[in-house]
mmCIF file of C-alpha atoms in Angstrom:
data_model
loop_
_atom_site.group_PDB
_atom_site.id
_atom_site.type_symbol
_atom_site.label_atom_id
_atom_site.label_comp_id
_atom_site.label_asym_id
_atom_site.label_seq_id
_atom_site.Cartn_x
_atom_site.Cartn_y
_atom_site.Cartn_z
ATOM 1 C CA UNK A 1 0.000 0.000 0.000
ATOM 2 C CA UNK A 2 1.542 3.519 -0.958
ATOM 3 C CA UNK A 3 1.303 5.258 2.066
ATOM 4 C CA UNK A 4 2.771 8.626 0.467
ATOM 5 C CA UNK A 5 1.016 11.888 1.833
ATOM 6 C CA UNK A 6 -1.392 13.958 -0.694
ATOM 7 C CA UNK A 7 0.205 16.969 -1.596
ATOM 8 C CA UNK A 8 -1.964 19.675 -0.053
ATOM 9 C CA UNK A 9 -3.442 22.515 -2.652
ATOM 10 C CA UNK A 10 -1.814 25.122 -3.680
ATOM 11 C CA UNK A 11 -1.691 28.221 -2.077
ATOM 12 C CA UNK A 12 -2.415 31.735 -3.183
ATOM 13 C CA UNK A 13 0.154 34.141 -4.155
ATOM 14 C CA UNK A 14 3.096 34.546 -1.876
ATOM 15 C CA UNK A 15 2.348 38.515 -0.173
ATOM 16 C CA UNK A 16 5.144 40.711 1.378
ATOM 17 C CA UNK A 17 3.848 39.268 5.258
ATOM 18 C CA UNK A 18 2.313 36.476 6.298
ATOM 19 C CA UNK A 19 -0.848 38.263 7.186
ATOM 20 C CA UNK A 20 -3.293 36.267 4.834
ATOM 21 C CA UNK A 21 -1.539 33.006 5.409
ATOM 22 C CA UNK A 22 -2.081 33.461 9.352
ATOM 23 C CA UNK A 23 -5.563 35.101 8.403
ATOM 24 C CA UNK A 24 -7.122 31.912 6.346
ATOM 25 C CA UNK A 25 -5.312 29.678 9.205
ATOM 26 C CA UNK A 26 -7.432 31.244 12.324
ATOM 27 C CA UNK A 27 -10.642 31.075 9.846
ATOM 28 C CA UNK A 28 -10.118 27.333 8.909
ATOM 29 C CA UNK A 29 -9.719 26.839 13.276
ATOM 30 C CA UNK A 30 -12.685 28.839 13.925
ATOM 31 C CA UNK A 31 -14.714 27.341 11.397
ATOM 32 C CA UNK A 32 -14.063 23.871 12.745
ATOM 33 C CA UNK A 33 -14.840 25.123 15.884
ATOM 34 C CA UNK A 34 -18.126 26.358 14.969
ATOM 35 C CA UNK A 35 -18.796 22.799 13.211
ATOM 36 C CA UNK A 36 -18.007 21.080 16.124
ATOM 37 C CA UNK A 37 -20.508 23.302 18.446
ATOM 38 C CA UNK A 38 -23.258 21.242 20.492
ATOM 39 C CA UNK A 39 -26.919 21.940 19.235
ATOM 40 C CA UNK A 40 -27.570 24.156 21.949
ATOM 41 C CA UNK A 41 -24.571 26.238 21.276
ATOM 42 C CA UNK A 42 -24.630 26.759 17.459
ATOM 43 C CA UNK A 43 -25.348 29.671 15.536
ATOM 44 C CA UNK A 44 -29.037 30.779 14.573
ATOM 45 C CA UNK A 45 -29.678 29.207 10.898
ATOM 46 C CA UNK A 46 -32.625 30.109 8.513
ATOM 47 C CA UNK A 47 -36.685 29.319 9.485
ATOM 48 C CA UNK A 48 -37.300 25.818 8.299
ATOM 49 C CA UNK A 49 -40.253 27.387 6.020
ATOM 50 C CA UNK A 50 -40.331 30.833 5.315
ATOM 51 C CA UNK A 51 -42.755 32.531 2.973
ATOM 52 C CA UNK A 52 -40.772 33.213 -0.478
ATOM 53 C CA UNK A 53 -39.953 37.157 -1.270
ATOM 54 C CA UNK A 54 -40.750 39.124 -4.578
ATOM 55 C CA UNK A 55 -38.678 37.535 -7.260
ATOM 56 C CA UNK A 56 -38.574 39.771 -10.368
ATOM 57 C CA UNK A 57 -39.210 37.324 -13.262
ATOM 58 C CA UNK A 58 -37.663 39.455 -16.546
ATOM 59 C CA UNK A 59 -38.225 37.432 -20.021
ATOM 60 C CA UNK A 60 -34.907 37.239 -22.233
ATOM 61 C CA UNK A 61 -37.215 38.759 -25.500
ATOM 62 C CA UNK A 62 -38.389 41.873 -23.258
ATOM 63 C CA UNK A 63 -37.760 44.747 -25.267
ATOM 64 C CA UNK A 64 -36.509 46.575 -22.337
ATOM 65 C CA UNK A 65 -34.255 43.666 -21.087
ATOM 66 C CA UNK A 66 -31.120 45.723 -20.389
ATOM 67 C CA UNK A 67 -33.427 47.991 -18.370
ATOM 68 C CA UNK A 68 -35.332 45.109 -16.420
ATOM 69 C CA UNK A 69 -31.799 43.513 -15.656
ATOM 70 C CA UNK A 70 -30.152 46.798 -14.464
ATOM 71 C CA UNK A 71 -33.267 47.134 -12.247
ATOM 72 C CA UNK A 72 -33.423 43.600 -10.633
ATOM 73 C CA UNK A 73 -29.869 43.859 -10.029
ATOM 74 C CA UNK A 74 -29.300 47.317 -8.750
ATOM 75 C CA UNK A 75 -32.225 46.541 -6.549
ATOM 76 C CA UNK A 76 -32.152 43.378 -5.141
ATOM 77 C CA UNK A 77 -29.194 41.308 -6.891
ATOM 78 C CA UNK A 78 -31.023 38.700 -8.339
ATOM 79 C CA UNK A 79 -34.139 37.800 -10.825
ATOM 80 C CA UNK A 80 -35.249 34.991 -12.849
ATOM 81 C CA UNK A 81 -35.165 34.635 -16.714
ATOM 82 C CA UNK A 82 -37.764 33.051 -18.728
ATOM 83 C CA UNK A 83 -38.012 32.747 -22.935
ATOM 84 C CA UNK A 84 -34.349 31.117 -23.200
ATOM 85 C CA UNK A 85 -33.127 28.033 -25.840
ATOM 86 C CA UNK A 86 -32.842 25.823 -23.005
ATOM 87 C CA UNK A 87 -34.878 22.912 -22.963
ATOM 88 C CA UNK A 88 -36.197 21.019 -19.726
ATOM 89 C CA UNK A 89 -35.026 17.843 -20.676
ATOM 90 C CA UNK A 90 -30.874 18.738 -21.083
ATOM 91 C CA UNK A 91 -31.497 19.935 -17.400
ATOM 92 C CA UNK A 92 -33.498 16.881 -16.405
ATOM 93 C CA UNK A 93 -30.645 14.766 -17.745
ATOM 94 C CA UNK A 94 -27.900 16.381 -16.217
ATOM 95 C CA UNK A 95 -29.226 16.360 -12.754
ATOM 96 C CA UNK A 96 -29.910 12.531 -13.508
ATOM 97 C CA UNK A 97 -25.695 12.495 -14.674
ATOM 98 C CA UNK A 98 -25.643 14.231 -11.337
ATOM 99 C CA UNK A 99 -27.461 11.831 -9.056
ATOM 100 C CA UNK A 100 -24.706 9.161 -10.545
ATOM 101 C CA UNK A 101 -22.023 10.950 -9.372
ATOM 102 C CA UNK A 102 -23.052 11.162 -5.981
ATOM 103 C CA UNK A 103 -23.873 7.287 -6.106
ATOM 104 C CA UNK A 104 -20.543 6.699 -6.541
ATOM 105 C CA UNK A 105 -18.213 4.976 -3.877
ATOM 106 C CA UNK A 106 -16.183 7.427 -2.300
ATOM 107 C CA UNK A 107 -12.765 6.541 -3.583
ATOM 108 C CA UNK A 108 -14.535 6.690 -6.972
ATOM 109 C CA UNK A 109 -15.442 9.907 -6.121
ATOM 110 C CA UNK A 110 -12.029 11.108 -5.402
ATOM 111 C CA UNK A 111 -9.970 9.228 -7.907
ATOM 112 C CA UNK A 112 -11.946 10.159 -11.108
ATOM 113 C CA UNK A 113 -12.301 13.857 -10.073
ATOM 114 C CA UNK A 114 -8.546 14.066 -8.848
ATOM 115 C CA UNK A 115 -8.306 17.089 -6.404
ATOM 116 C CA UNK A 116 -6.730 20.516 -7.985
ATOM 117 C CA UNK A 117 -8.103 23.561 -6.087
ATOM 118 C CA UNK A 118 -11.019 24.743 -6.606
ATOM 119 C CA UNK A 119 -11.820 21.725 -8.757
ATOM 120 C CA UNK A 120 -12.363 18.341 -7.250
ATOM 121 C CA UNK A 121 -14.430 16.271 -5.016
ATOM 122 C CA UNK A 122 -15.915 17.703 -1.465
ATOM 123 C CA UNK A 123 -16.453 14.895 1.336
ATOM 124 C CA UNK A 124 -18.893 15.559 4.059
ATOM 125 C CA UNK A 125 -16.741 16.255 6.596
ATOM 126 C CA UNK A 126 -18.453 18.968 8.420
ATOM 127 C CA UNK A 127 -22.171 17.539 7.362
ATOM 128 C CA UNK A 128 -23.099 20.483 4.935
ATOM 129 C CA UNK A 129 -23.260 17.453 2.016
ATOM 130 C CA UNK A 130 -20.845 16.466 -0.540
ATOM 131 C CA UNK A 131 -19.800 18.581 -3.615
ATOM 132 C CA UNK A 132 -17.938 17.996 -6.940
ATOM 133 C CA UNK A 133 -16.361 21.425 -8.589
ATOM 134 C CA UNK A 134 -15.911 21.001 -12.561
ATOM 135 C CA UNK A 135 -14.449 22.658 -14.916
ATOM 136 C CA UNK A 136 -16.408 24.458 -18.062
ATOM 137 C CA UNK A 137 -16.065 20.608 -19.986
ATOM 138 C CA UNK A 138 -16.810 18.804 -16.538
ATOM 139 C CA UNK A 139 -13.756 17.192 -17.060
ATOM 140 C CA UNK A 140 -12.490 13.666 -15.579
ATOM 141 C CA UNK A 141 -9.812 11.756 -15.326
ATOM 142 C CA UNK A 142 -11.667 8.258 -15.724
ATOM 143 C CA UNK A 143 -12.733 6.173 -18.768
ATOM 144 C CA UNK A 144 -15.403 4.479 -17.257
ATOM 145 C CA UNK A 145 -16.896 7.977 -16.367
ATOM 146 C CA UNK A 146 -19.181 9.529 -19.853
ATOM 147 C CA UNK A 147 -20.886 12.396 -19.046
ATOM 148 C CA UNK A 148 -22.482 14.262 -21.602
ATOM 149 C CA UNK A 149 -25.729 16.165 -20.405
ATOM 150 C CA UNK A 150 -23.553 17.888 -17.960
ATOM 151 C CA UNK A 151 -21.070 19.958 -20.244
ATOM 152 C CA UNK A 152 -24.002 21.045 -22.466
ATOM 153 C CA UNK A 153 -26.191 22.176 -19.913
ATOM 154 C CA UNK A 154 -22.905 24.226 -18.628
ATOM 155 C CA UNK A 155 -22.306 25.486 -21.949
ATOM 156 C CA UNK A 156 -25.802 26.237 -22.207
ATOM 157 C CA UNK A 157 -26.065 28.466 -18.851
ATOM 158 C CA UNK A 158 -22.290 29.803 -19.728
ATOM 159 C CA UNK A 159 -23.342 31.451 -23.025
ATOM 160 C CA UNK A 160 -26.859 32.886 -20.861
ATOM 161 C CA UNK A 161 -24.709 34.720 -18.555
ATOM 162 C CA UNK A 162 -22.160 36.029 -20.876
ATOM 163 C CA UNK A 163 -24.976 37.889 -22.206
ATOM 164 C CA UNK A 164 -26.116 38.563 -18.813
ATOM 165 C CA UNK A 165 -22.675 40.242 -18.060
ATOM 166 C CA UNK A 166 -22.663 42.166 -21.473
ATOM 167 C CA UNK A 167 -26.385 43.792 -20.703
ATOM 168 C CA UNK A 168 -24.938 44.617 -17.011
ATOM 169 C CA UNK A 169 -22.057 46.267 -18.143
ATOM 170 C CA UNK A 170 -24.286 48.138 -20.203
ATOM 171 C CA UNK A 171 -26.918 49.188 -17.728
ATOM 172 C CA UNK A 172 -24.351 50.149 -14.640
ATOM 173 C CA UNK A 173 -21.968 51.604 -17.343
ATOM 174 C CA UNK A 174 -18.603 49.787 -16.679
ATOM 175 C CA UNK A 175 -16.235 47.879 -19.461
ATOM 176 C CA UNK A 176 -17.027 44.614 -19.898
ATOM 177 C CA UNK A 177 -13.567 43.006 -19.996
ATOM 178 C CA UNK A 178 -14.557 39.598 -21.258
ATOM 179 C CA UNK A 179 -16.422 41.551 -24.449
ATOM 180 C CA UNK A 180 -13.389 41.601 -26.472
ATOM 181 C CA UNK A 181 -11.096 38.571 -24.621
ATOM 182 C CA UNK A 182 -13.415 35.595 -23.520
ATOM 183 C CA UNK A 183 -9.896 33.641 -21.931
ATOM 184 C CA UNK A 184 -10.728 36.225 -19.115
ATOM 185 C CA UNK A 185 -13.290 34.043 -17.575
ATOM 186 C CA UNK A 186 -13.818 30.837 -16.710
ATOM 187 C CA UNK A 187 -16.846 28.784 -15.788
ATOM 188 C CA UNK A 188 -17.495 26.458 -12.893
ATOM 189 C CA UNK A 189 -20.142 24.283 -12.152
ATOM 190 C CA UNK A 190 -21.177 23.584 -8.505
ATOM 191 C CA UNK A 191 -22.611 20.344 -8.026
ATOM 192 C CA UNK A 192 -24.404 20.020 -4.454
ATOM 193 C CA UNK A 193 -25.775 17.010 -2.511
ATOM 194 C CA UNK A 194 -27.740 17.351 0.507
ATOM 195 C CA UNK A 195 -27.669 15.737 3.149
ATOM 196 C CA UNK A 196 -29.416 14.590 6.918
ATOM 197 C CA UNK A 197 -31.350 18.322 5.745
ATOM 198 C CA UNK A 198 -28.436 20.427 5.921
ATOM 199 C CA UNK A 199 -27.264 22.089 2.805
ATOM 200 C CA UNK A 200 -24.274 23.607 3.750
ATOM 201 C CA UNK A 201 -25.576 26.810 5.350
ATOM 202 C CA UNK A 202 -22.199 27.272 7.447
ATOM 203 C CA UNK A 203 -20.044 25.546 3.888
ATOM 204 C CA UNK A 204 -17.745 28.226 2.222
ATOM 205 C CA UNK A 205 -18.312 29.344 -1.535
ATOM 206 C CA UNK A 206 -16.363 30.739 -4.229
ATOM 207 C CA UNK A 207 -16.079 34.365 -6.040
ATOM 208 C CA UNK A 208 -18.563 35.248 -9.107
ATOM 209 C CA UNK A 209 -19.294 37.304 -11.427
ATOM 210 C CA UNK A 210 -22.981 35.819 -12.113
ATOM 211 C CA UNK A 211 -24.227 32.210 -10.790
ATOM 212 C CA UNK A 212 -27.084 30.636 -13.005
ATOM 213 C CA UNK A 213 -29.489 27.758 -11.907
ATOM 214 C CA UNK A 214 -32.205 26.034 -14.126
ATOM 215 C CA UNK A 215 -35.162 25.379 -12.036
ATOM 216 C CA UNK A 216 -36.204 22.204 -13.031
ATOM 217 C CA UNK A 217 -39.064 21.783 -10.453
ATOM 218 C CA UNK A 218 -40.765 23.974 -7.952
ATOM 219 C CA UNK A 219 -38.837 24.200 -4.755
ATOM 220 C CA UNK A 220 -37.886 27.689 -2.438
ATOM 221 C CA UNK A 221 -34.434 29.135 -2.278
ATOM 222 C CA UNK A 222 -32.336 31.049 0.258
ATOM 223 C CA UNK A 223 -30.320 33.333 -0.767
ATOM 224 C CA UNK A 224 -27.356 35.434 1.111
ATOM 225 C CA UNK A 225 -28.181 38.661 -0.384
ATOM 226 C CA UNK A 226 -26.431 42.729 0.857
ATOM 227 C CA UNK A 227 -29.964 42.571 2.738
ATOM 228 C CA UNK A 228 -29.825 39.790 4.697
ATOM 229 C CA UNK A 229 -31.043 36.281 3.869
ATOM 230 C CA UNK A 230 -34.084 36.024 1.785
ATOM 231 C CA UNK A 231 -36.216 33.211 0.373
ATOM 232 C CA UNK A 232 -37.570 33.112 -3.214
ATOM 233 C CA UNK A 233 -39.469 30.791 -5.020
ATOM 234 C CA UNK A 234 -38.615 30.416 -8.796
ATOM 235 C CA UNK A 235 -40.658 29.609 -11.475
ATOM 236 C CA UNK A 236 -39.915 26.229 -12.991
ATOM 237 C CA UNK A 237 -38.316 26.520 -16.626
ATOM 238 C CA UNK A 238 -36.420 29.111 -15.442
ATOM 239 C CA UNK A 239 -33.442 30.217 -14.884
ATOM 240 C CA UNK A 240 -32.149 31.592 -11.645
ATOM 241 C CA UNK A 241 -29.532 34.392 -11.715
ATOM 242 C CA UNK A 242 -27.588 35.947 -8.618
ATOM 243 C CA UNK A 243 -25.203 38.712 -9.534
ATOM 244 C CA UNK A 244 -21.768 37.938 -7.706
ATOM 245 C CA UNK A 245 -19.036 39.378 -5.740
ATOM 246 C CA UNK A 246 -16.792 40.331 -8.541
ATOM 247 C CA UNK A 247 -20.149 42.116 -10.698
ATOM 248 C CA UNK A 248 -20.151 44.707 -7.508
ATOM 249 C CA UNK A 249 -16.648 45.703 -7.845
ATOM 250 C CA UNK A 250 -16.710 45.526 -11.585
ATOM 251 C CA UNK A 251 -19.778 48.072 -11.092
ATOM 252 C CA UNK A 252 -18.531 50.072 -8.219
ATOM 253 C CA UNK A 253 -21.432 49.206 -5.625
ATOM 254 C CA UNK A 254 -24.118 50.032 -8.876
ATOM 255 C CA UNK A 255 -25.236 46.384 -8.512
ATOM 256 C CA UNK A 256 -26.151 44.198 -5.540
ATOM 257 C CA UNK A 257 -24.766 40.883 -4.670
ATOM 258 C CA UNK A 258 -25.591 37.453 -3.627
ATOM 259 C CA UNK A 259 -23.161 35.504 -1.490
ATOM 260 C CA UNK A 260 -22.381 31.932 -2.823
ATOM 261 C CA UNK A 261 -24.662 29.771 -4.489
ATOM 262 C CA UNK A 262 -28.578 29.120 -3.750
ATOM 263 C CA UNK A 263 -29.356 27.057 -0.579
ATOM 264 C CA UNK A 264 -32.084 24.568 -1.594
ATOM 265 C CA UNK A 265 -34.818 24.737 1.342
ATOM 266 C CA UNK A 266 -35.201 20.750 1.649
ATOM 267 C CA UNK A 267 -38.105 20.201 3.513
ATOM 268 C CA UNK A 268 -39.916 17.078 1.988
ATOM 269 C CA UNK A 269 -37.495 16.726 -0.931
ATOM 270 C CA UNK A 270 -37.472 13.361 -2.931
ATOM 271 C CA UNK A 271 -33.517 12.581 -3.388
ATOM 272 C CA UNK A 272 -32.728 13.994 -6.895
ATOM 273 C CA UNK A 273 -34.560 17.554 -5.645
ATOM 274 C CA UNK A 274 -32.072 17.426 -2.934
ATOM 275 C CA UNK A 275 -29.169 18.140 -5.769
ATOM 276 C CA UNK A 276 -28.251 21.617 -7.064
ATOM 277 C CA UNK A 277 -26.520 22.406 -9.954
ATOM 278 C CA UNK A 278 -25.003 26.214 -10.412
ATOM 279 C CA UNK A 279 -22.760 27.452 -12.999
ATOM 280 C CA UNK A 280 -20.657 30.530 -11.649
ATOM 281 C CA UNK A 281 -18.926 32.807 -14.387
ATOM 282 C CA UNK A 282 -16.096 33.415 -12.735
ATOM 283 C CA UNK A 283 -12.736 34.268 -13.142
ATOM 284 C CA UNK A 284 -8.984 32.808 -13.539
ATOM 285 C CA UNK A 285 -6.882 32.324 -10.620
ATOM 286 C CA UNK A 286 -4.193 34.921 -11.846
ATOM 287 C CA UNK A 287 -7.090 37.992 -12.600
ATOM 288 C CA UNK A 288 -6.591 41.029 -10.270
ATOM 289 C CA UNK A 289 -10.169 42.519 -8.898
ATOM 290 C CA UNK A 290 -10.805 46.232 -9.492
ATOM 291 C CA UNK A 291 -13.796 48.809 -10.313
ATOM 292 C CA UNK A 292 -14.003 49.071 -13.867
ATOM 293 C CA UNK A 293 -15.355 52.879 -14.477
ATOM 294 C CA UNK A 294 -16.052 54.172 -18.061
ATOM 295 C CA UNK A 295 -13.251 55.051 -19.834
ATOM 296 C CA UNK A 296 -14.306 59.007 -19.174
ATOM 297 C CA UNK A 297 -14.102 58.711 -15.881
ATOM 298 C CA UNK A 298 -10.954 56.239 -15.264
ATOM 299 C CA UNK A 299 -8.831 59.182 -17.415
ATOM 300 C CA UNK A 300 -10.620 61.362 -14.802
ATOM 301 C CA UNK A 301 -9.674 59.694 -11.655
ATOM 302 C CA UNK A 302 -6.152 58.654 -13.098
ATOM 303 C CA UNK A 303 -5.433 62.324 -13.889
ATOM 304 C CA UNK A 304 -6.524 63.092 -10.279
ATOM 305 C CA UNK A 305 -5.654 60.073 -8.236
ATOM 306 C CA UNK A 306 -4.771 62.069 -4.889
ATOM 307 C CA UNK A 307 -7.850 64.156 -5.212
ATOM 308 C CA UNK A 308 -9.923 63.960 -2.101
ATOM 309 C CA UNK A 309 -13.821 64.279 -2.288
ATOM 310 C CA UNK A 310 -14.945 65.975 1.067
ATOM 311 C CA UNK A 311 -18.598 66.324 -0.391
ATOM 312 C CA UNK A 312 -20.372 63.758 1.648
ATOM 313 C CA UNK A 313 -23.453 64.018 -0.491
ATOM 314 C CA UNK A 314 -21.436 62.633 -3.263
ATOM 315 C CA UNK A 315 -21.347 58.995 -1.034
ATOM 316 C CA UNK A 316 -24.657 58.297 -3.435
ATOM 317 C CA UNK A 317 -23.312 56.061 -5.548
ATOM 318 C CA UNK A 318 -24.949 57.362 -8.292
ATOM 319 C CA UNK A 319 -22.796 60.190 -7.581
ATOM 320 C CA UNK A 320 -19.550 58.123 -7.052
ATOM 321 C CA UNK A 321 -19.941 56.437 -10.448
ATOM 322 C CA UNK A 322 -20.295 60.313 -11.779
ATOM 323 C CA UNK A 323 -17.256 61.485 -10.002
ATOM 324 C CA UNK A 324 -15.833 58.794 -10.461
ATOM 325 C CA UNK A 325 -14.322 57.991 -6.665
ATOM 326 C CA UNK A 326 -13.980 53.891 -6.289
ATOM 327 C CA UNK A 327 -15.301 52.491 -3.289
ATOM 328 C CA UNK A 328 -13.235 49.349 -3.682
ATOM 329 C CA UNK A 329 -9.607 48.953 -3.568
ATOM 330 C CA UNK A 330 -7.497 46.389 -6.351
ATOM 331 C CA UNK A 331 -7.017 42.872 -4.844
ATOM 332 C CA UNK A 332 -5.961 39.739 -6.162
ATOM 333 C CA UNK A 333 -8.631 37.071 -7.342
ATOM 334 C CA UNK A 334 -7.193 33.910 -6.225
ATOM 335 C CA UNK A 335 -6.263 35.647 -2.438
ATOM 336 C CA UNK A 336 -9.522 36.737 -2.368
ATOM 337 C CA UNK A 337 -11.122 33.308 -3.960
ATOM 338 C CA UNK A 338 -9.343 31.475 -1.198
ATOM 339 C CA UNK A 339 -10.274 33.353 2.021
ATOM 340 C CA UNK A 340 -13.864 33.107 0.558
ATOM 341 C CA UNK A 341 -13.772 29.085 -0.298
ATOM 342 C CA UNK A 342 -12.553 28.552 3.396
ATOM 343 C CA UNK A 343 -14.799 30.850 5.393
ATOM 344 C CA UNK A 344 -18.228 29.847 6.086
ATOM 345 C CA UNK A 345 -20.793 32.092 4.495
ATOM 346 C CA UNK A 346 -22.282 33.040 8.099
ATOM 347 C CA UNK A 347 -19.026 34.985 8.306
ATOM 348 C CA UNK A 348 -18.622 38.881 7.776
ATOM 349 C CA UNK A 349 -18.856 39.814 4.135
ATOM 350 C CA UNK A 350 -15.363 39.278 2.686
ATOM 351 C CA UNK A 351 -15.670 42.081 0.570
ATOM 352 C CA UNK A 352 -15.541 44.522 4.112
ATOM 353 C CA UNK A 353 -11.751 43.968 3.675
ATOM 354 C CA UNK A 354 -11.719 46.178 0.109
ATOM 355 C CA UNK A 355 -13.846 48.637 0.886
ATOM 356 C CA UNK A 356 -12.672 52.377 0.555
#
């Protein structure tokens, strides 16, 4: 028997102290910690039923999309899309593609999705359910493994947000980067299994620019929005959309977030309704993290970096995006991607750290 050690992931990029390195190490503590609490001692979680919230439902042939989208998102942070090209039964099939993974022994699990952070298999070991992290092709390393329902349906949702993204840009009037070089995202596909009722409320997540989630049958959702928590209730066919993380900075604070990926309110689920599927457009590892104003105004700000703005009306950040002051500072994506992939998503919002 090879008794050789796995080599542990890689770590983000080296940084002039050892602040972030000491940083994610007291995180991963506390957050076993807070696993490890008896019931009586753990933190508050979500009602076991609560009634479902507005959920702006915005069709994809609306001839005031870009408006509708910029609304939703400036608003709230989230919506649902009807009137796309994808059909039920690609989704229906991948979940089933999905079910079969999770069926599968656990050292299947691990050897045909080898583990290369963020990509890989996710055991239980804190009871918020098992996960598998894919790549854009849902790539293996097995030959017994086919999947094909998988990829297409994450090819599918990819090419839906890219347009998502484009109409954003648009409608909180920053430069859409991946417009004219498309090797400046990259797509991963969350795979979720639930389990003993617990979807990973206190699990960690991973930076965004837009998640997407087909709603293959009707079933309420929690999401971690800038508000607080909320519940929503999509309409089946449809696709659910959270503006991430990274769409806020891009934006300058114009749009609203959601925190990691939709939490699946079990109750009564049968077993394949206990499985989510969302595709994050995200980002490579090497990207750096910055407000992306209008050309106009960068040349402004660039030509005036020192200037202080002692207006505090101006804080509107309708103003801001007029003046042209960032409220987030530069940062890199895979420092960032790793304190938020280790911290459980009941901690403060990572972002705090950024913020001018």
């Amino acid at each position: 028997m090879d008794n050789t050690t796995a080599a542990p992931p890689p770590t983000p990029s080296a940084q002039p102290n050892s602040q972030l390195a000491s940083s994610a190490a007291a995180a991963d503590a506390l957050s076993r910690l807070l696993h490890r609490l008896p019931p009586t001692l753990s933190l508050p979680t979500r009602r076991s039923n609560p009634a479902a919230t507005s959920f702006p439902l915005i069709s994809l042939s609306d001839p005031n999309l870009q408006d509708l989208l910029f609304s939703a998102s400036s608003q709230l942070g989230y919506f649902q899309l009807t009137n796309h090209n994808i059909p039920s039964q690609l989704a229906t099939s991948a979940e089933l593609e999905s079910v079969s993974l999770f069926d599968l022994p656990k050292d299947k699990k691990e050897s045909h999705f080898p583990k290369n952070w963020p990509l890989g298999f996710e055991g239980d070991e804190y009871g918020n359910g098992e996960s598998f992290l894919l790549d854009a092709e849902c790539s293996t390393v097995s030959t017994e493994l086919v999947l094909a329902s998988l990829p297409q349906l994450t090819r599918a949702l990819e090419k839906v947000g890219l347009e998502v993204i484009e109409l954003l840009s648009k409608g909180a009037a920053f430069e859409n980067p991946l417009a004219e070089d498309p090797t400046r995202k990259c797509s991963l596909l969350w795979l979720h299994g639930a389990l003993d009722g617990n979807d990973g409320l206190s699990g960690g997540s991973y930076p965004y620019i837009v998640g997407l989630q087909y709603q293959i049958r009707c079933q309420k959702y929690s999401l971690l929005s800038d508000s607080g928590w909320v519940t929503v209730l999509p309409q089946v066919d449809s696709i659910m959309v959270t503006v991430g993380d990274i769409a806020q900075v891009w934006s300058n604070g114009r749009l609203k977030k959601v925190r990691g990926r939709p939490v699946a309110s079990l109750g009564d689920c049968e077993k394949s309704s206990c499985i989510s599927m969302s595709l994050f457009v995200t980002l490579p590892s090497e990207s750096t993290v910055s407000p992306l104003l209008p050309k106009v105004i960068a040349d402004g700000v660039n030509a005036k970096e020192d200037e202080i703005v002692e207006d505090e009306e101006q804080d509107d950040i309708h103003s801001i995006c007029k003046t042209g002051r960032r409220l987030f500072s530069s940062f890199s994506f895979e420092d960032y991607a790793w304190r938020v992939y280790h911290e459980p998503l009941l901690f403060k919002d990572p972002l705090d750290k950024y913020r001018i």
